[in-house]
Amino acid sequence: GAGVSQTPSNKVTEKGKYVELRCDPISGHTALYWYRQSLGQGPEFLIYFQGTGAADDSGLPNDRFFAVRPEGSVSTLKIQRTERGDSAVYLCASSLTGGQKAFFGQGTRLTVV
Amino acid sequence: DAKTTQPPSMDCAEGRAANLPCNHSTISGNEYVYWYRQIHSQGPQYIIHGLKNNETNEMASLIITEDRKSSTLILPHATLRDTAVYYCIVLGSNTGKLIFGQGTTLQVKP
């Protein structure tokens, strides 16, 4: 596709379970970003990849959150032992390189019950 | 923390120009001003960015003051579809992450 694709669009999981959220960036974009957005708030930065490596993971809230981008394209955000406070929309974005305009996906709405 | 200050909300009449202000008094010389908007239930959408010169594209115009401490996003003929939260963001050329503040909720009214 032409844009950033995120799957699933919605995910409901039970407290304590493990979840994976997937992001397919725009082809050729070397930079990829994950954000989290709670209701009524602006997106909150989580992690930024340049190629395969995490250039900045300062936004990951704790060690239950982990993200990978093994081949420099698709990325997976992994959340262990989910908590109700993890409920939010998780947004992915990509850009040609870091510091350039970013294109966002529609997000994955995660609900932890 | 966000480096910008925006009014929390604004109204605009359909067909009129919407002027959205942003203060970024601590901006550094190599930092750009970016504007994004987020329509309800969608991901943020890039609008425009600039360094020190005024910029215009098919969506909007960006006016940056000479001292670069503030800017204004102008939507020349607002439509109902422009109702959204508008974010003003300062971004360094050597960093990737966008830091979003609370933005301005623009309500375009018929």
Short mmCIF file of C-alpha atoms in Angstrom, two decimals:
data_model
loop_
_atom_site.label_atom_id
_atom_site.label_comp_id
_atom_site.label_asym_id
_atom_site.label_seq_id
_atom_site.Cartn_x
_atom_site.Cartn_y
_atom_site.Cartn_z
CA GLY A 1 0.00 0.00 0.00
CA ALA A 2 0.93 3.62 -0.32
CA GLY A 3 0.65 4.55 3.35
CA VAL A 4 1.69 3.29 6.77
CA SER A 5 -0.29 0.19 7.69
CA GLN A 6 -0.95 -0.96 11.24
CA THR A 7 -2.46 -4.24 12.31
CA PRO A 8 -4.67 -5.10 14.00
CA SER A 9 -6.84 -2.00 14.01
CA ASN A 10 -8.37 -3.08 17.31
CA LYS A 11 -7.11 -5.45 19.97
CA VAL A 12 -8.83 -6.47 23.19
CA THR A 13 -6.76 -8.47 25.64
CA GLU A 14 -6.97 -9.60 29.23
CA LYS A 15 -4.82 -8.08 31.94
CA GLY A 16 -1.54 -9.95 32.21
CA LYS A 17 -1.49 -11.19 28.61
CA TYR A 18 1.18 -10.52 25.98
CA VAL A 19 0.39 -8.54 22.82
CA GLU A 20 2.16 -7.68 19.59
CA LEU A 21 1.29 -4.71 17.41
CA ARG A 22 2.58 -4.55 13.85
CA CYS A 23 3.58 -1.61 11.69
CA ASP A 24 4.33 -1.68 7.93
CA PRO A 25 6.02 1.61 7.02
CA ILE A 26 6.07 3.27 3.63
CA SER A 27 8.50 1.44 1.36
CA GLY A 28 11.95 3.01 1.40
CA HIS A 29 11.45 4.93 4.63
CA THR A 30 14.40 4.32 6.92
CA ALA A 31 12.97 6.03 10.00
CA LEU A 32 10.10 4.52 11.98
CA TYR A 33 8.41 5.82 15.13
CA TRP A 34 5.99 4.46 17.71
CA TYR A 35 3.66 6.70 19.71
CA ARG A 36 0.94 6.09 22.26
CA GLN A 37 -2.15 8.28 22.55
CA SER A 38 -4.59 8.32 25.43
CA LEU A 39 -8.03 9.89 25.14
CA GLY A 40 -7.87 13.67 24.99
CA GLN A 41 -4.07 13.80 24.90
CA GLY A 42 -1.52 14.41 22.19
CA PRO A 43 0.55 11.45 20.95
CA GLU A 44 3.32 10.44 23.36
CA PHE A 45 6.67 9.37 21.88
CA LEU A 46 7.79 5.81 22.63
CA ILE A 47 10.66 4.81 20.33
CA TYR A 48 12.39 5.80 17.09
CA PHE A 49 14.22 3.45 14.73
CA GLN A 50 16.75 4.49 12.13
CA GLY A 51 17.11 1.39 9.99
CA THR A 52 17.24 -1.70 12.18
CA GLY A 53 18.49 0.00 15.30
CA ALA A 54 16.65 1.93 17.96
CA ALA A 55 18.06 5.46 17.75
CA ASP A 56 16.00 6.68 20.70
CA ASP A 57 13.96 4.49 23.06
CA SER A 58 13.67 7.06 25.83
CA GLY A 59 9.87 7.06 25.66
CA LEU A 60 9.32 3.41 26.50
CA PRO A 61 7.58 3.56 29.88
CA ASN A 62 9.11 0.42 31.42
CA ASP A 63 10.69 -2.91 30.59
CA ARG A 64 7.34 -4.48 29.71
CA PHE A 65 7.50 -2.57 26.43
CA PHE A 66 9.87 -3.65 23.66
CA ALA A 67 10.04 -2.97 19.93
CA VAL A 68 11.99 -4.54 17.09
CA ARG A 69 12.65 -3.83 13.44
CA PRO A 70 14.89 -6.74 12.39
CA GLU A 71 15.10 -6.05 8.65
CA GLY A 72 14.71 -2.31 8.67
CA SER A 73 11.14 -2.31 7.39
CA VAL A 74 8.30 -3.89 9.40
CA SER A 75 8.32 -3.19 13.13
CA THR A 76 6.61 -4.93 16.02
CA LEU A 77 5.78 -3.33 19.35
CA LYS A 78 5.59 -5.95 22.09
CA ILE A 79 3.92 -5.47 25.45
CA GLN A 80 4.33 -8.07 28.18
CA ARG A 81 2.06 -8.56 31.20
CA THR A 82 -0.41 -5.97 29.96
CA GLU A 83 -2.07 -3.65 32.46
CA ARG A 84 -5.31 -1.71 32.19
CA GLY A 85 -3.26 1.49 32.03
CA ASP A 86 -1.75 0.31 28.76
CA SER A 87 -5.10 0.86 27.06
CA ALA A 88 -4.58 3.49 24.38
CA VAL A 89 -4.22 4.01 20.64
CA TYR A 90 -0.75 3.01 19.48
CA LEU A 91 0.40 4.99 16.46
CA CYS A 92 3.20 4.20 14.06
CA ALA A 93 4.82 6.67 11.67
CA SER A 94 7.61 6.57 9.12
CA SER A 95 9.74 9.12 7.31
CA LEU A 96 12.32 9.00 4.57
CA THR A 97 15.04 9.67 7.12
CA GLY A 98 15.02 11.01 10.64
CA GLY A 99 14.10 14.65 11.01
CA GLN A 100 11.85 14.76 7.96
CA LYS A 101 8.09 14.88 7.67
CA ALA A 102 6.46 11.79 9.07
CA PHE A 103 3.48 9.85 7.78
CA PHE A 104 1.24 8.21 10.37
CA GLY A 105 -0.84 5.06 10.27
CA GLN A 106 -4.40 4.89 11.56
CA GLY A 107 -3.29 3.31 14.79
CA THR A 108 -4.11 0.20 16.80
CA ARG A 109 -6.65 0.66 19.56
CA LEU A 110 -5.56 -1.56 22.47
CA THR A 111 -8.02 -2.28 25.24
CA VAL A 112 -6.88 -4.22 28.30
CA VAL A 113 -9.77 -5.65 30.32
CA ASP B 1 8.29 18.48 27.29
CA ALA B 2 6.75 20.27 24.34
CA LYS B 3 8.66 23.40 23.35
CA THR B 4 5.59 25.17 22.00
CA THR B 5 2.55 26.95 23.42
CA GLN B 6 -0.80 26.99 21.62
CA PRO B 7 -4.30 28.15 22.60
CA PRO B 8 -6.41 25.12 23.57
CA SER B 9 -9.28 25.91 21.23
CA MET B 10 -10.46 28.21 18.45
CA ASP B 11 -13.56 28.65 16.32
CA CYS B 12 -13.70 29.70 12.69
CA ALA B 13 -16.56 30.34 10.30
CA GLU B 14 -16.69 28.16 7.22
CA GLY B 15 -15.11 29.89 4.22
CA ARG B 16 -13.11 32.31 6.35
CA ALA B 17 -9.39 32.15 7.04
CA ALA B 18 -8.31 30.26 10.14
CA ASN B 19 -5.20 31.69 11.80
CA LEU B 20 -3.64 29.39 14.38
CA PRO B 21 -0.86 30.88 16.53
CA CYS B 22 2.08 29.12 18.14
CA ASN B 23 4.77 30.39 20.49
CA HIS B 24 8.19 28.75 20.44
CA SER B 25 10.37 31.28 22.22
CA THR B 26 13.18 28.80 23.00
CA ILE B 27 13.62 27.57 19.44
CA SER B 28 17.22 26.96 18.37
CA GLY B 29 18.79 28.05 15.12
CA ASN B 30 18.73 24.59 13.53
CA GLU B 31 15.20 23.69 14.62
CA TYR B 32 12.27 23.65 12.22
CA VAL B 33 8.64 24.49 12.94
CA TYR B 34 6.30 21.67 11.88
CA TRP B 35 2.52 21.61 11.84
CA TYR B 36 0.41 18.48 11.96
CA ARG B 37 -3.29 18.00 12.41
CA GLN B 38 -5.36 15.12 13.71
CA ILE B 39 -8.91 14.62 12.61
CA HIS B 40 -11.03 12.58 15.01
CA SER B 41 -10.11 8.87 15.08
CA GLN B 42 -7.32 9.26 12.51
CA GLY B 43 -3.54 9.40 12.76
CA PRO B 44 -1.83 12.81 12.64
CA GLN B 45 -1.39 14.32 9.18
CA TYR B 46 1.57 16.47 8.10
CA ILE B 47 0.58 19.96 6.97
CA ILE B 48 3.65 22.13 6.46
CA HIS B 49 7.02 23.04 7.93
CA GLY B 50 9.54 25.88 7.78
CA LEU B 51 12.83 27.13 9.14
CA LYS B 52 12.75 30.91 8.86
CA ASN B 53 11.08 31.83 5.58
CA ASN B 54 7.34 31.83 5.10
CA GLU B 55 6.07 28.72 3.37
CA THR B 56 2.96 27.87 1.37
CA ASN B 57 1.63 24.62 -0.02
CA GLU B 58 -1.71 23.32 -1.22
CA MET B 59 -2.99 22.93 2.32
CA ALA B 60 -1.85 26.01 4.19
CA SER B 61 0.59 28.88 4.68
CA LEU B 62 3.11 29.20 7.47
CA ILE B 63 4.22 32.60 8.68
CA ILE B 64 7.28 32.67 10.94
CA THR B 65 8.25 35.87 12.72
CA GLU B 66 11.66 37.35 12.03
CA ASP B 67 12.94 36.42 15.49
CA ARG B 68 11.48 32.91 14.98
CA LYS B 69 9.89 32.96 18.42
CA SER B 70 6.38 32.49 17.07
CA SER B 71 4.51 31.38 13.98
CA THR B 72 1.01 31.29 12.53
CA LEU B 73 -0.59 28.57 10.47
CA ILE B 74 -3.13 29.94 8.01
CA LEU B 75 -5.88 27.89 6.41
CA PRO B 76 -7.08 30.38 3.79
CA HIS B 77 -10.63 29.11 3.32
CA ALA B 78 -11.60 26.82 6.16
CA THR B 79 -14.11 24.03 5.51
CA LEU B 80 -15.98 21.79 7.91
CA ARG B 81 -13.45 19.05 7.10
CA ASP B 82 -10.70 21.21 8.61
CA THR B 83 -12.17 20.66 12.09
CA ALA B 84 -9.32 18.92 13.91
CA VAL B 85 -6.63 19.25 16.57
CA TYR B 86 -3.67 21.21 15.19
CA TYR B 87 -0.21 20.61 16.61
CA CYS B 88 2.75 22.96 16.33
CA ILE B 89 6.04 21.13 16.88
CA VAL B 90 9.68 22.20 16.95
CA LEU B 91 12.00 19.61 15.43
CA GLY B 92 15.75 19.58 15.14
CA SER B 93 17.26 18.51 11.84
CA ASN B 94 19.35 15.86 13.57
CA THR B 95 16.60 14.30 15.66
CA GLY B 96 13.66 12.23 14.60
CA LYS B 97 11.11 12.34 17.34
CA LEU B 98 8.16 14.68 17.27
CA ILE B 99 7.10 15.92 20.70
CA PHE B 100 3.39 16.66 20.67
CA GLY B 101 1.79 19.09 23.08
CA GLN B 102 -1.94 19.49 23.63
CA GLY B 103 -2.48 21.33 20.35
CA THR B 104 -5.32 23.65 19.34
CA THR B 105 -8.74 22.22 18.71
CA LEU B 106 -10.12 24.10 15.72
CA GLN B 107 -13.88 23.98 15.27
CA VAL B 108 -15.07 25.19 11.86
CA LYS B 109 -18.71 26.21 12.04
CA PRO B 110 -21.22 26.58 9.19
#
